[in-house]
Amino acid sequence: MLMVIAIGVAIRFSLGLLLTYNYDVYSWALIISNIQAGSGLYETAGYNYPPVWGYFLAIMAQFTDLLGVDVLSERFPELIYTESAGNIFPHLAYVTTIGFNAVVTATITVFDILTGYVIYITVRDVFGDNRKALLCSAVWMLCPFVIVICAVAGMFDCICGMMTLLSILLMIKEKELLAGMVLCTAVLLKLFPAFIFFIFIGYIVLKHREELVKRIGKLVLGIVIIAAVIMLPHIMSGHIADSFSFITSRVSETDLIFGILTQYGSMITYIAIVILEIALAVVYVRKGDNSDKTFILYAFIGALLTFIYPATPQYVLFLAPLLIVVSFCIESQYRTTLFILMVGTTIFSLSSNVVDLTSVVMYTDLMSFETWQGLYSWSQTKLFGVSFADLISVTGGVIQYAAFLVAFMITIMNFRKQKSNVPDIDTSAE
Amino acid sequence: MPFDMERKMLSAPVILAILLLAAAVIGEVLIETSSHSDFRSDILYENGGVYCSVEGRGSHIYDVLVLSDGYASPDSIYIYYDETYESKLDNVSVAVGARALDQKYYVDELVDTLKVRGLSSTVVNARELGDIVSESGNGVCIICISGALPDTVYDGIAGSNIVHWIESGGRLFWAGNVLGKYVSHTNGIDEITNGTSLFLGTECIDDAITDSYQRIDGDDFGITLSLINNQARYGVKASDLPGNRVHKEIGYTDGERSSLCIIGLASGCIYVFGGDYSDYQRIDIAQVLASGLSPTVKLKTSYSGSINTRFELDTRVGDNVYVYYGGDLTIYGQLHEVVS
């Protein structure tokens, strides 16, 4: 396993130092600067998420200070033309330094390793199979889209997936208070884990009916305590709405009709998902199976439902730890989804392609600016209204969504088998 | 498996959960305890020389500019905002997930951005603005981003109070639309013909949207002050200014208009920032105000390096020294006067 971790880390650093999606990674530099300036998370523009990731960035900032990374990002006049609204992929003339990129990659790699560990202890403790635990962990560490989203995109969604799986494991170990705290922290990182709350309630109903009120009480208490601790400064400063702008401001004002469809379409879809989650929880309770495996399976299906609405590639990391556990330990058919995602999500997350080279171009001699300019112009060239960058993005997005459609089909087929009393769990995965 | 080993294994997820929660809380405390006072800079007079000390928490770069003929720190800074008066602004798109950049938010952010540079400001409404411009403008800055001046200070004719105020030494920072073109009332907006001439002497501003990627030739300040706004819409066409108007173009140009032009008007001056609302524009307004740039300011010398050091300055009495940390992501700023 140490070898797998070493290889995973080596790949992440090699890739991360060469390719960086500055548009997002620059945001981390801006937010850290705002924090250091005493502006907090929401006083000035830059931070558009619930607060927990900002808290982790504040810790990351201690490492940039310790390591002497005194320049996080610079604005290059020669890149300003890339900010033009007509360009494909919003890019910035701000380019993050190699030193800062390394700190970001290192931070997210640490969380990737922790996620691999949580997968390992979940499989080992719930399924009692050490060999499979190592396999699942290795799949996570060497999964191409996990590597790219960590190393290139610098996105933190793996923490959300890790904390979701950890909260499930804590529930299984009857630590409801701590499970509630971890689940709430995951929700205040990215909001998706909130959707599987009803499955948690269903698990308590099935497993601990005699202590229903006490255990639900502990779960809810954990959620309330951590929500208060995390949100209190923002409630007092009047920034509670800003901390949820991630869901309230999902459309650009210039998108007109497409923007309206996107905005209202997404709202309607997510309301429908909430209804489906409640229905799923009811089905789960009615099924009457209080095993830990079934809890994990239904939590996975609950997480899967959030992908009814097409997602950007980093969101997949919320689902991926559960997907790996389920597909290798409970229902092997979901491996098809995992493998399709390995292709689609990886392509999708590399669709920014040429712009990911700007840190290397501006801070090293590995590629000249003129060469990069040529590549950039070529990536912006449209053939029949479609650019190379568009093509990669759409291809990746379609394949990614196809993976979810496959997963939905597998789930529906298994539910149908259940109805006709055919065993619905493929024990060959165990 | 031995019982005590199993207990240890069972506690691994608990330990990990506690560590993660603790990390989140530690990060929260770090944010709540970060402040402007984590950094300081001083001008020291020792052994016949003038030294600059740049101190602070963490690893950051500093830039120090020695300026002659600039402004000292203002006595008062007022930001005009009155939701009962009409504004004349175009909506701007923001990143997905970001809060809409409306005037109220811009003003709130501007207050904070000025604080980062050691400056406090007051938000005033139209009536209060009217009271301010009825007095001398010496040592006073007014920031107006509403795209239209209220009728309490401007009526579209020569001799408006705001013009007299600038002439008496006031400094007007303007952004958002064509200067002087609009007068706002509580129930509407009037368009003024040749309104810009009342401020700048000619109609040298329009609302054309152009590409402005070129740096302005001979501009010392765009890079040394880390000015980041490059938009030139509503910017001044300096070549159209009357020959007797002292002015300085800074930043970027589309060939005609500049992203920032500082134009003298008697004892005061006007700062015209190009572009619709943007975070870059807001940051530039704060940086230019904090550094005390004037139409005749000169950059004598500049220094840069990593903080937590001190060094001798090539300066003399009467110069200003602007210190800022963080480069293009400024986290601290402070203007000093060389007094002895």
PDB file of N, CA, C and O in Angstrom, chain B residues 279-331:
ATOM      1  N   ASP B 279     -13.928  43.885  -9.740  1.00  0.00           N
ATOM      2  CA  ASP B 279     -13.103  43.832  -8.534  1.00  0.00           C
ATOM      3  C   ASP B 279     -11.784  44.530  -8.794  1.00  0.00           C
ATOM      4  O   ASP B 279     -11.237  45.193  -7.911  1.00  0.00           O
ATOM      5  N   TYR B 280     -11.247  44.379 -10.012  1.00  0.00           N
ATOM      6  CA  TYR B 280      -9.970  45.015 -10.348  1.00  0.00           C
ATOM      7  C   TYR B 280     -10.082  46.540 -10.229  1.00  0.00           C
ATOM      8  O   TYR B 280      -9.176  47.219  -9.718  1.00  0.00           O
ATOM      9  N   GLN B 281     -11.182  47.071 -10.710  1.00  0.00           N
ATOM     10  CA  GLN B 281     -11.380  48.522 -10.646  1.00  0.00           C
ATOM     11  C   GLN B 281     -11.431  48.991  -9.195  1.00  0.00           C
ATOM     12  O   GLN B 281     -10.812  49.991  -8.827  1.00  0.00           O
ATOM     13  N   ARG B 282     -12.191  48.284  -8.383  1.00  0.00           N
ATOM     14  CA  ARG B 282     -12.313  48.630  -6.959  1.00  0.00           C
ATOM     15  C   ARG B 282     -10.942  48.645  -6.283  1.00  0.00           C
ATOM     16  O   ARG B 282     -10.600  49.565  -5.534  1.00  0.00           O
ATOM     17  N   ILE B 283     -10.152  47.622  -6.531  1.00  0.00           N
ATOM     18  CA  ILE B 283      -8.828  47.515  -5.902  1.00  0.00           C
ATOM     19  C   ILE B 283      -7.941  48.668  -6.371  1.00  0.00           C
ATOM     20  O   ILE B 283      -7.199  49.258  -5.579  1.00  0.00           O
ATOM     21  N   ASP B 284      -8.022  49.011  -7.653  1.00  0.00           N
ATOM     22  CA  ASP B 284      -7.217  50.119  -8.165  1.00  0.00           C
ATOM     23  C   ASP B 284      -7.627  51.444  -7.526  1.00  0.00           C
ATOM     24  O   ASP B 284      -6.762  52.283  -7.205  1.00  0.00           O
ATOM     25  N   ILE B 285      -8.921  51.669  -7.349  1.00  0.00           N
ATOM     26  CA  ILE B 285      -9.384  52.911  -6.701  1.00  0.00           C
ATOM     27  C   ILE B 285      -8.729  53.032  -5.323  1.00  0.00           C
ATOM     28  O   ILE B 285      -8.173  54.079  -4.960  1.00  0.00           O
ATOM     29  N   ALA B 286      -8.776  51.941  -4.580  1.00  0.00           N
ATOM     30  CA  ALA B 286      -8.211  51.969  -3.228  1.00  0.00           C
ATOM     31  C   ALA B 286      -6.695  52.178  -3.276  1.00  0.00           C
ATOM     32  O   ALA B 286      -6.136  52.943  -2.481  1.00  0.00           O
ATOM     33  N   GLN B 287      -6.024  51.514  -4.188  1.00  0.00           N
ATOM     34  CA  GLN B 287      -4.558  51.611  -4.257  1.00  0.00           C
ATOM     35  C   GLN B 287      -4.115  53.018  -4.668  1.00  0.00           C
ATOM     36  O   GLN B 287      -3.168  53.572  -4.119  1.00  0.00           O
ATOM     37  N   VAL B 288      -4.805  53.589  -5.630  1.00  0.00           N
ATOM     38  CA  VAL B 288      -4.439  54.926  -6.104  1.00  0.00           C
ATOM     39  C   VAL B 288      -4.714  55.970  -5.019  1.00  0.00           C
ATOM     40  O   VAL B 288      -3.908  56.874  -4.782  1.00  0.00           O
ATOM     41  N   LEU B 289      -5.852  55.844  -4.352  1.00  0.00           N
ATOM     42  CA  LEU B 289      -6.179  56.776  -3.270  1.00  0.00           C
ATOM     43  C   LEU B 289      -5.163  56.657  -2.143  1.00  0.00           C
ATOM     44  O   LEU B 289      -4.648  57.649  -1.634  1.00  0.00           O
ATOM     45  N   ALA B 290      -4.862  55.423  -1.768  1.00  0.00           N
ATOM     46  CA  ALA B 290      -3.960  55.193  -0.630  1.00  0.00           C
ATOM     47  C   ALA B 290      -2.546  55.687  -0.918  1.00  0.00           C
ATOM     48  O   ALA B 290      -1.854  56.148  -0.005  1.00  0.00           O
ATOM     49  N   SER B 291      -2.108  55.600  -2.154  1.00  0.00           N
ATOM     50  CA  SER B 291      -0.731  55.961  -2.486  1.00  0.00           C
ATOM     51  C   SER B 291      -0.566  57.462  -2.727  1.00  0.00           C
ATOM     52  O   SER B 291       0.551  57.947  -2.864  1.00  0.00           O
ATOM     53  N   GLY B 292      -1.682  58.190  -2.774  1.00  0.00           N
ATOM     54  CA  GLY B 292      -1.597  59.651  -2.887  1.00  0.00           C
ATOM     55  C   GLY B 292      -1.144  60.152  -4.248  1.00  0.00           C
ATOM     56  O   GLY B 292      -0.541  61.221  -4.346  1.00  0.00           O
ATOM     57  N   LEU B 293      -1.450  59.401  -5.307  1.00  0.00           N
ATOM     58  CA  LEU B 293      -1.055  59.860  -6.636  1.00  0.00           C
ATOM     59  C   LEU B 293      -1.747  61.185  -6.972  1.00  0.00           C
ATOM     60  O   LEU B 293      -2.895  61.397  -6.613  1.00  0.00           O
ATOM     61  N   SER B 294      -1.012  62.044  -7.665  1.00  0.00           N
ATOM     62  CA  SER B 294      -1.553  63.323  -8.103  1.00  0.00           C
ATOM     63  C   SER B 294      -1.250  63.461  -9.599  1.00  0.00           C
ATOM     64  O   SER B 294      -0.512  62.647 -10.149  1.00  0.00           O
ATOM     65  N   PRO B 295      -1.776  64.495 -10.252  1.00  0.00           N
ATOM     66  CA  PRO B 295      -1.485  64.660 -11.684  1.00  0.00           C
ATOM     67  C   PRO B 295      -0.009  64.919 -11.959  1.00  0.00           C
ATOM     68  O   PRO B 295       0.459  64.721 -13.073  1.00  0.00           O
ATOM     69  N   THR B 296       0.718  65.362 -10.943  1.00  0.00           N
ATOM     70  CA  THR B 296       2.123  65.723 -11.162  1.00  0.00           C
ATOM     71  C   THR B 296       3.088  64.830 -10.375  1.00  0.00           C
ATOM     72  O   THR B 296       4.275  65.131 -10.279  1.00  0.00           O
ATOM     73  N   VAL B 297       2.571  63.760  -9.826  1.00  0.00           N
ATOM     74  CA  VAL B 297       3.413  62.905  -8.968  1.00  0.00           C
ATOM     75  C   VAL B 297       4.545  62.280  -9.773  1.00  0.00           C
ATOM     76  O   VAL B 297       4.398  62.002 -10.965  1.00  0.00           O
ATOM     77  N   LYS B 298       5.685  62.102  -9.108  1.00  0.00           N
ATOM     78  CA  LYS B 298       6.821  61.447  -9.768  1.00  0.00           C
ATOM     79  C   LYS B 298       7.296  60.293  -8.897  1.00  0.00           C
ATOM     80  O   LYS B 298       7.362  60.420  -7.679  1.00  0.00           O
ATOM     81  N   LEU B 299       7.669  59.216  -9.552  1.00  0.00           N
ATOM     82  CA  LEU B 299       8.237  58.083  -8.845  1.00  0.00           C
ATOM     83  C   LEU B 299       9.735  58.300  -8.780  1.00  0.00           C
ATOM     84  O   LEU B 299      10.430  58.245  -9.801  1.00  0.00           O
ATOM     85  N   LYS B 300      10.253  58.552  -7.584  1.00  0.00           N
ATOM     86  CA  LYS B 300      11.685  58.810  -7.452  1.00  0.00           C
ATOM     87  C   LYS B 300      12.457  57.497  -7.484  1.00  0.00           C
ATOM     88  O   LYS B 300      13.470  57.359  -8.164  1.00  0.00           O
ATOM     89  N   THR B 301      12.010  56.563  -6.703  1.00  0.00           N
ATOM     90  CA  THR B 301      12.657  55.261  -6.680  1.00  0.00           C
ATOM     91  C   THR B 301      11.710  54.242  -6.061  1.00  0.00           C
ATOM     92  O   THR B 301      10.738  54.619  -5.400  1.00  0.00           O
ATOM     93  N   SER B 302      12.008  52.978  -6.284  1.00  0.00           N
ATOM     94  CA  SER B 302      11.179  51.942  -5.678  1.00  0.00           C
ATOM     95  C   SER B 302      12.066  50.805  -5.197  1.00  0.00           C
ATOM     96  O   SER B 302      13.178  50.612  -5.692  1.00  0.00           O
ATOM     97  N   TYR B 303      11.548  50.081  -4.217  1.00  0.00           N
ATOM     98  CA  TYR B 303      12.279  48.963  -3.620  1.00  0.00           C
ATOM     99  C   TYR B 303      11.331  47.790  -3.494  1.00  0.00           C
ATOM    100  O   TYR B 303      10.121  47.978  -3.307  1.00  0.00           O
ATOM    101  N   SER B 304      11.853  46.588  -3.580  1.00  0.00           N
ATOM    102  CA  SER B 304      11.008  45.417  -3.336  1.00  0.00           C
ATOM    103  C   SER B 304      11.849  44.295  -2.757  1.00  0.00           C
ATOM    104  O   SER B 304      13.074  44.279  -2.910  1.00  0.00           O
ATOM    105  N   GLY B 305      11.186  43.386  -2.091  1.00  0.00           N
ATOM    106  CA  GLY B 305      11.879  42.268  -1.452  1.00  0.00           C
ATOM    107  C   GLY B 305      10.911  41.512  -0.575  1.00  0.00           C
ATOM    108  O   GLY B 305       9.699  41.604  -0.759  1.00  0.00           O
ATOM    109  N   SER B 306      11.441  40.788   0.396  1.00  0.00           N
ATOM    110  CA  SER B 306      10.600  40.037   1.339  1.00  0.00           C
ATOM    111  C   SER B 306      10.544  40.772   2.670  1.00  0.00           C
ATOM    112  O   SER B 306      11.560  41.326   3.119  1.00  0.00           O
ATOM    113  N   ILE B 307       9.384  40.765   3.300  1.00  0.00           N
ATOM    114  CA  ILE B 307       9.213  41.561   4.520  1.00  0.00           C
ATOM    115  C   ILE B 307      10.047  41.033   5.679  1.00  0.00           C
ATOM    116  O   ILE B 307      10.702  40.010   5.559  1.00  0.00           O
ATOM    117  N   ASN B 308      10.001  41.779   6.770  1.00  0.00           N
ATOM    118  CA  ASN B 308      10.779  41.531   7.995  1.00  0.00           C
ATOM    119  C   ASN B 308      12.239  41.865   7.741  1.00  0.00           C
ATOM    120  O   ASN B 308      13.150  41.036   7.881  1.00  0.00           O
ATOM    121  N   THR B 309      12.390  43.142   7.357  1.00  0.00           N
ATOM    122  CA  THR B 309      13.724  43.671   7.093  1.00  0.00           C
ATOM    123  C   THR B 309      13.644  45.205   7.208  1.00  0.00           C
ATOM    124  O   THR B 309      12.559  45.765   7.421  1.00  0.00           O
ATOM    125  N   ARG B 310      14.773  45.862   7.115  1.00  0.00           N
ATOM    126  CA  ARG B 310      14.793  47.313   7.039  1.00  0.00           C
ATOM    127  C   ARG B 310      15.907  47.733   6.096  1.00  0.00           C
ATOM    128  O   ARG B 310      16.893  47.007   5.924  1.00  0.00           O
ATOM    129  N   PHE B 311      15.747  48.888   5.495  1.00  0.00           N
ATOM    130  CA  PHE B 311      16.732  49.334   4.511  1.00  0.00           C
ATOM    131  C   PHE B 311      16.677  50.852   4.418  1.00  0.00           C
ATOM    132  O   PHE B 311      15.691  51.488   4.800  1.00  0.00           O
ATOM    133  N   GLU B 312      17.758  51.409   3.898  1.00  0.00           N
ATOM    134  CA  GLU B 312      17.837  52.875   3.794  1.00  0.00           C
ATOM    135  C   GLU B 312      17.129  53.329   2.523  1.00  0.00           C
ATOM    136  O   GLU B 312      17.196  52.678   1.478  1.00  0.00           O
ATOM    137  N   LEU B 313      16.442  54.475   2.645  1.00  0.00           N
ATOM    138  CA  LEU B 313      15.707  55.039   1.526  1.00  0.00           C
ATOM    139  C   LEU B 313      16.477  56.226   0.937  1.00  0.00           C
ATOM    140  O   LEU B 313      17.094  57.004   1.673  1.00  0.00           O
ATOM    141  N   ASP B 314      16.385  56.362  -0.366  1.00  0.00           N
ATOM    142  CA  ASP B 314      16.912  57.545  -1.041  1.00  0.00           C
ATOM    143  C   ASP B 314      15.743  58.532  -1.133  1.00  0.00           C
ATOM    144  O   ASP B 314      14.924  58.479  -2.052  1.00  0.00           O
ATOM    145  N   THR B 315      15.651  59.412  -0.152  1.00  0.00           N
ATOM    146  CA  THR B 315      14.487  60.281  -0.084  1.00  0.00           C
ATOM    147  C   THR B 315      14.869  61.582   0.614  1.00  0.00           C
ATOM    148  O   THR B 315      15.976  61.743   1.109  1.00  0.00           O
ATOM    149  N   ARG B 316      13.937  62.518   0.626  1.00  0.00           N
ATOM    150  CA  ARG B 316      14.172  63.768   1.334  1.00  0.00           C
ATOM    151  C   ARG B 316      12.856  64.265   1.915  1.00  0.00           C
ATOM    152  O   ARG B 316      11.772  63.755   1.559  1.00  0.00           O
ATOM    153  N   VAL B 317      12.950  65.242   2.754  1.00  0.00           N
ATOM    154  CA  VAL B 317      11.763  65.798   3.422  1.00  0.00           C
ATOM    155  C   VAL B 317      10.760  66.267   2.377  1.00  0.00           C
ATOM    156  O   VAL B 317      11.118  66.924   1.396  1.00  0.00           O
ATOM    157  N   GLY B 318       9.519  65.921   2.620  1.00  0.00           N
ATOM    158  CA  GLY B 318       8.459  66.320   1.701  1.00  0.00           C
ATOM    159  C   GLY B 318       8.019  65.199   0.792  1.00  0.00           C
ATOM    160  O   GLY B 318       6.922  65.254   0.210  1.00  0.00           O
ATOM    161  N   ASP B 319       8.871  64.195   0.660  1.00  0.00           N
ATOM    162  CA  ASP B 319       8.468  63.038  -0.149  1.00  0.00           C
ATOM    163  C   ASP B 319       7.426  62.218   0.609  1.00  0.00           C
ATOM    164  O   ASP B 319       7.305  62.302   1.840  1.00  0.00           O
ATOM    165  N   ASN B 320       6.697  61.423  -0.157  1.00  0.00           N
ATOM    166  CA  ASN B 320       5.829  60.409   0.442  1.00  0.00           C
ATOM    167  C   ASN B 320       6.420  59.041   0.160  1.00  0.00           C
ATOM    168  O   ASN B 320       7.083  58.844  -0.873  1.00  0.00           O
ATOM    169  N   VAL B 321       6.178  58.133   1.072  1.00  0.00           N
ATOM    170  CA  VAL B 321       6.642  56.754   0.886  1.00  0.00           C
ATOM    171  C   VAL B 321       5.423  55.847   1.021  1.00  0.00           C
ATOM    172  O   VAL B 321       4.779  55.813   2.076  1.00  0.00           O
ATOM    173  N   TYR B 322       5.104  55.164  -0.071  1.00  0.00           N
ATOM    174  CA  TYR B 322       3.966  54.241  -0.017  1.00  0.00           C
ATOM    175  C   TYR B 322       4.495  52.820   0.074  1.00  0.00           C
ATOM    176  O   TYR B 322       5.298  52.387  -0.761  1.00  0.00           O
ATOM    177  N   VAL B 323       4.054  52.117   1.110  1.00  0.00           N
ATOM    178  CA  VAL B 323       4.488  50.737   1.361  1.00  0.00           C
ATOM    179  C   VAL B 323       3.289  49.825   1.177  1.00  0.00           C
ATOM    180  O   VAL B 323       2.209  50.105   1.704  1.00  0.00           O
ATOM    181  N   TYR B 324       3.473  48.748   0.437  1.00  0.00           N
ATOM    182  CA  TYR B 324       2.404  47.756   0.383  1.00  0.00           C
ATOM    183  C   TYR B 324       2.994  46.363   0.275  1.00  0.00           C
ATOM    184  O   TYR B 324       4.099  46.175  -0.234  1.00  0.00           O
ATOM    185  N   TYR B 325       2.250  45.412   0.830  1.00  0.00           N
ATOM    186  CA  TYR B 325       2.690  44.011   0.836  1.00  0.00           C
ATOM    187  C   TYR B 325       1.758  43.181  -0.040  1.00  0.00           C
ATOM    188  O   TYR B 325       0.566  43.491  -0.142  1.00  0.00           O
ATOM    189  N   GLY B 326       2.303  42.119  -0.617  1.00  0.00           N
ATOM    190  CA  GLY B 326       1.467  41.149  -1.337  1.00  0.00           C
ATOM    191  C   GLY B 326       1.486  41.290  -2.837  1.00  0.00           C
ATOM    192  O   GLY B 326       0.923  40.444  -3.542  1.00  0.00           O
ATOM    193  N   GLY B 327       2.127  42.335  -3.335  1.00  0.00           N
ATOM    194  CA  GLY B 327       2.212  42.497  -4.782  1.00  0.00           C
ATOM    195  C   GLY B 327       0.851  42.661  -5.416  1.00  0.00           C
ATOM    196  O   GLY B 327       0.043  43.464  -4.974  1.00  0.00           O
ATOM    197  N   ASP B 328       0.580  41.858  -6.436  1.00  0.00           N
ATOM    198  CA  ASP B 328      -0.697  41.943  -7.153  1.00  0.00           C
ATOM    199  C   ASP B 328      -1.877  41.460  -6.322  1.00  0.00           C
ATOM    200  O   ASP B 328      -3.026  41.613  -6.729  1.00  0.00           O
ATOM    201  N   LEU B 329      -1.619  40.826  -5.184  1.00  0.00           N
ATOM    202  CA  LEU B 329      -2.697  40.467  -4.238  1.00  0.00           C
ATOM    203  C   LEU B 329      -2.379  41.208  -2.938  1.00  0.00           C
ATOM    204  O   LEU B 329      -1.928  40.639  -1.964  1.00  0.00           O
ATOM    205  N   THR B 330      -2.644  42.507  -2.940  1.00  0.00           N
ATOM    206  CA  THR B 330      -2.223  43.368  -1.844  1.00  0.00           C
ATOM    207  C   THR B 330      -2.957  43.039  -0.554  1.00  0.00           C
ATOM    208  O   THR B 330      -4.185  42.930  -0.532  1.00  0.00           O
ATOM    209  N   ILE B 331      -2.186  42.884   0.513  1.00  0.00           N
ATOM    210  CA  ILE B 331      -2.776  42.549   1.812  1.00  0.00           C
ATOM    211  C   ILE B 331      -2.548  43.637   2.849  1.00  0.00           C
ATOM    212  O   ILE B 331      -3.078  43.566   3.966  1.00  0.00           O
TER     213      ILE B 331
END
